[in-house]
Amino acid sequence: RGVPCPHFPLKRALNIMLRSFALISLVGTCAAFGAAPVARTRVATRAAPQMAATLESMPGKYAKGGVFDPLGLGDKGDLIWLREAELKHGRIAMLAVVGYAAVDQGLVFPGAQFAGVSSLDAHDLMVKAGIMQQLFFAVAFFEVLDAFRLLTARQDGSWPADYTPGDFQLDPFKMANDKYRLAEIKNGRL
């Protein structure tokens, strides 16, 4: 095990490393909550050709030799809109798993009422403290912003040719490639 330094105990060092890891992992997911600025003009958007989205052309297929769609959802709606929703829900689910694990590792809100809280009790304490209502209104605000982003991108019932679902034009770590997009889709489906 080794002997911990008396000025910097091992438990504190592990706690700081865990909090740093949780913070770093949350930085990338913050892009899911911000609306990207739309720099297109109305004329340029209308003149763009319609994006041809088919199930066969989208990444994330599982079945060999075809597409796995037993409910036929690909024929019932706009595929770009559905993929946008799939990515958003997957990002929220991945963020929830990180949050659940972070609470059990000791990353909680400051204050005596939150000390020693387990993941199972965290929801009830947040409701009692009024934090869940604040979270609801914050998420609702960003959802409205995102709805405006989606509706302005899809004018006249067609998507711009260069539109990519889930892309917020924010990639500080240069990870926007096909490998990571496919991994994000698959991990969000877990």
GROMACS .gro file of C-alpha atoms in nm:
model
  190
    1ARG     CA    1   0.000   0.000   0.000
    2GLY     CA    2   0.275   0.245   0.080
    3VAL     CA    3   0.287   0.509   0.347
    4PRO     CA    4   0.074   0.818   0.278
    5CYS     CA    5   0.229   1.159   0.322
    6PRO     CA    6   0.116   1.310   0.656
    7HIS     CA    7   0.044   1.644   0.489
    8PHE     CA    8  -0.165   1.498   0.206
    9PRO     CA    9  -0.350   1.178   0.309
   10LEU     CA   10  -0.423   0.913   0.050
   11LYS     CA   11  -0.799   0.935   0.099
   12ARG     CA   12  -0.794   1.308   0.025
   13ALA     CA   13  -0.577   1.254  -0.283
   14LEU     CA   14  -0.817   0.990  -0.417
   15ASN     CA   15  -1.114   1.217  -0.345
   16ILE     CA   16  -0.952   1.504  -0.537
   17MET     CA   17  -0.868   1.272  -0.829
   18LEU     CA   18  -1.225   1.139  -0.841
   19ARG     CA   19  -1.373   1.487  -0.833
   20SER     CA   20  -1.133   1.599  -1.106
   21PHE     CA   21  -1.229   1.300  -1.320
   22ALA     CA   22  -1.600   1.369  -1.267
   23LEU     CA   23  -1.553   1.735  -1.360
   24ILE     CA   24  -1.352   1.652  -1.671
   25SER     CA   25  -1.610   1.394  -1.782
   26LEU     CA   26  -1.888   1.651  -1.740
   27VAL     CA   27  -1.713   1.913  -1.954
   28GLY     CA   28  -1.779   1.721  -2.276
   29THR     CA   29  -2.144   1.666  -2.193
   30CYS     CA   30  -2.205   2.037  -2.135
   31ALA     CA   31  -2.224   2.075  -2.512
   32ALA     CA   32  -2.552   1.883  -2.503
   33PHE     CA   33  -2.716   2.168  -2.312
   34GLY     CA   34  -2.605   2.469  -2.517
   35ALA     CA   35  -2.759   2.590  -2.836
   36ALA     CA   36  -2.524   2.648  -3.124
   37PRO     CA   37  -2.545   2.982  -3.301
   38VAL     CA   38  -2.713   2.956  -3.638
   39ALA     CA   39  -2.511   3.152  -3.892
   40ARG     CA   40  -2.719   3.059  -4.196
   41THR     CA   41  -2.945   3.307  -4.361
   42ARG     CA   42  -3.299   3.222  -4.454
   43VAL     CA   43  -3.222   3.234  -4.825
   44ALA     CA   44  -2.917   3.008  -4.797
   45THR     CA   45  -3.109   2.753  -4.594
   46ARG     CA   46  -3.393   2.735  -4.841
   47ALA     CA   47  -3.157   2.701  -5.134
   48ALA     CA   48  -2.974   2.406  -4.975
   49PRO     CA   49  -3.073   2.065  -5.106
   50GLN     CA   50  -3.272   1.838  -4.879
   51MET     CA   51  -3.066   1.592  -4.680
   52ALA     CA   52  -3.146   1.237  -4.784
   53ALA     CA   53  -3.153   1.037  -4.462
   54THR     CA   54  -3.225   0.670  -4.479
   55LEU     CA   55  -3.176   0.404  -4.218
   56GLU     CA   56  -2.912   0.240  -4.436
   57SER     CA   57  -2.705   0.561  -4.459
   58MET     CA   58  -2.706   0.644  -4.085
   59PRO     CA   59  -2.436   0.513  -3.850
   60GLY     CA   60  -2.529   0.280  -3.566
   61LYS     CA   61  -2.677  -0.020  -3.748
   62TYR     CA   62  -2.653  -0.348  -3.559
   63ALA     CA   63  -2.792  -0.613  -3.790
   64LYS     CA   64  -2.567  -0.770  -4.050
   65GLY     CA   65  -2.704  -0.751  -4.399
   66GLY     CA   66  -2.981  -0.508  -4.309
   67VAL     CA   67  -3.122  -0.269  -4.055
   68PHE     CA   68  -3.266  -0.383  -3.723
   69ASP     CA   69  -3.596  -0.195  -3.696
   70PRO     CA   70  -3.859  -0.445  -3.574
   71LEU     CA   71  -4.115  -0.175  -3.485
   72GLY     CA   72  -4.079   0.008  -3.816
   73LEU     CA   73  -4.003   0.342  -3.650
   74GLY     CA   74  -3.780   0.445  -3.939
   75ASP     CA   75  -4.085   0.474  -4.164
   76LYS     CA   76  -4.302   0.667  -3.918
   77GLY     CA   77  -4.106   0.986  -3.859
   78ASP     CA   78  -3.830   1.221  -3.959
   79LEU     CA   79  -3.506   1.027  -3.918
   80ILE     CA   80  -3.293   1.334  -3.848
   81TRP     CA   81  -3.532   1.443  -3.573
   82LEU     CA   82  -3.537   1.090  -3.427
   83ARG     CA   83  -3.156   1.066  -3.433
   84GLU     CA   84  -3.134   1.407  -3.262
   85ALA     CA   85  -3.365   1.277  -2.986
   86GLU     CA   86  -3.170   0.951  -2.958
   87LEU     CA   87  -2.842   1.137  -2.910
   88LYS     CA   88  -2.992   1.379  -2.657
   89HIS     CA   89  -3.148   1.102  -2.448
   90GLY     CA   90  -2.829   0.895  -2.468
   91ARG     CA   91  -2.619   1.190  -2.347
   92ILE     CA   92  -2.856   1.251  -2.056
   93ALA     CA   93  -2.847   0.882  -1.961
   94MET     CA   94  -2.466   0.875  -1.968
   95LEU     CA   95  -2.455   1.192  -1.757
   96ALA     CA   96  -2.697   1.033  -1.508
   97VAL     CA   97  -2.474   0.727  -1.468
   98VAL     CA   98  -2.172   0.948  -1.400
   99GLY     CA   99  -2.374   1.149  -1.147
  100TYR     CA  100  -2.499   0.835  -0.972
  101ALA     CA  101  -2.145   0.702  -0.936
  102ALA     CA  102  -2.006   1.042  -0.831
  103VAL     CA  103  -2.250   1.072  -0.539
  104ASP     CA  104  -2.147   0.731  -0.407
  105GLN     CA  105  -1.782   0.837  -0.430
  106GLY     CA  106  -1.845   1.145  -0.215
  107LEU     CA  107  -1.901   1.420  -0.472
  108VAL     CA  108  -2.206   1.592  -0.322
  109PHE     CA  109  -2.340   1.944  -0.279
  110PRO     CA  110  -2.176   2.137   0.005
  111GLY     CA  111  -2.368   2.162   0.328
  112ALA     CA  112  -2.441   1.951   0.632
  113GLN     CA  113  -2.772   1.818   0.492
  114PHE     CA  114  -2.591   1.655   0.197
  115ALA     CA  115  -2.303   1.495   0.392
  116GLY     CA  116  -2.298   1.116   0.372
  117VAL     CA  117  -2.580   1.094   0.116
  118SER     CA  118  -2.609   0.777  -0.090
  119SER     CA  119  -2.720   0.774  -0.451
  120LEU     CA  120  -3.052   0.621  -0.356
  121ASP     CA  121  -3.131   0.903  -0.110
  122ALA     CA  122  -2.992   1.189  -0.321
  123HIS     CA  123  -3.311   1.241  -0.526
  124ASP     CA  124  -3.536   1.274  -0.222
  125LEU     CA  125  -3.296   1.518  -0.053
  126MET     CA  126  -3.274   1.729  -0.368
  127VAL     CA  127  -3.654   1.747  -0.390
  128LYS     CA  128  -3.680   1.841  -0.024
  129ALA     CA  129  -3.413   2.113  -0.063
  130GLY     CA  130  -3.584   2.257  -0.373
  131ILE     CA  131  -3.290   2.189  -0.603
  132MET     CA  132  -3.486   1.961  -0.835
  133GLN     CA  133  -3.728   2.242  -0.921
  134GLN     CA  134  -3.434   2.466  -1.010
  135LEU     CA  135  -3.288   2.187  -1.221
  136PHE     CA  136  -3.623   2.140  -1.395
  137PHE     CA  137  -3.644   2.507  -1.494
  138ALA     CA  138  -3.280   2.516  -1.608
  139VAL     CA  139  -3.329   2.208  -1.827
  140ALA     CA  140  -3.658   2.347  -1.961
  141PHE     CA  141  -3.483   2.672  -2.056
  142PHE     CA  142  -3.213   2.490  -2.252
  143GLU     CA  143  -3.470   2.262  -2.413
  144VAL     CA  144  -3.656   2.567  -2.545
  145LEU     CA  145  -3.329   2.706  -2.684
  146ASP     CA  146  -3.255   2.373  -2.848
  147ALA     CA  147  -3.605   2.356  -2.995
  148PHE     CA  148  -3.548   2.696  -3.158
  149ARG     CA  149  -3.215   2.568  -3.293
  150LEU     CA  150  -3.380   2.262  -3.443
  151LEU     CA  151  -3.676   2.448  -3.584
  152THR     CA  152  -3.460   2.715  -3.747
  153ALA     CA  153  -3.235   2.447  -3.895
  154ARG     CA  154  -3.534   2.272  -4.045
  155GLN     CA  155  -3.709   2.543  -4.241
  156ASP     CA  156  -3.961   2.454  -4.508
  157GLY     CA  157  -3.970   2.094  -4.391
  158SER     CA  158  -3.619   2.010  -4.511
  159TRP     CA  159  -3.286   1.987  -4.333
  160PRO     CA  160  -2.976   2.163  -4.468
  161ALA     CA  161  -2.739   1.934  -4.656
  162ASP     CA  162  -2.457   1.993  -4.409
  163TYR     CA  163  -2.669   1.931  -4.094
  164THR     CA  164  -2.539   1.661  -3.859
  165PRO     CA  165  -2.770   1.546  -3.576
  166GLY     CA  166  -2.631   1.621  -3.232
  167ASP     CA  167  -2.350   1.845  -3.360
  168PHE     CA  168  -2.325   2.169  -3.162
  169GLN     CA  169  -2.011   2.295  -3.342
  170LEU     CA  170  -1.823   2.259  -3.013
  171ASP     CA  171  -1.527   2.023  -3.027
  172PRO     CA  172  -1.239   2.150  -2.811
  173PHE     CA  173  -1.071   1.807  -2.793
  174LYS     CA  174  -1.103   1.736  -3.170
  175MET     CA  175  -1.301   1.416  -3.113
  176ALA     CA  176  -1.571   1.467  -3.377
  177ASN     CA  177  -1.500   1.177  -3.608
  178ASP     CA  178  -1.700   0.876  -3.721
  179LYS     CA  179  -1.543   0.642  -3.463
  180TYR     CA  180  -1.647   0.856  -3.164
  181ARG     CA  181  -1.990   0.935  -3.309
  182LEU     CA  182  -2.061   0.564  -3.345
  183ALA     CA  183  -1.929   0.496  -2.993
  184GLU     CA  184  -2.155   0.770  -2.854
  185ILE     CA  185  -2.461   0.622  -3.024
  186LYS     CA  186  -2.385   0.271  -2.902
  187ASN     CA  187  -2.302   0.378  -2.545
  188GLY     CA  188  -2.618   0.588  -2.531
  189ARG     CA  189  -2.823   0.284  -2.629
  190LEU     CA  190  -2.690   0.072  -2.341
   0.00000   0.00000   0.00000
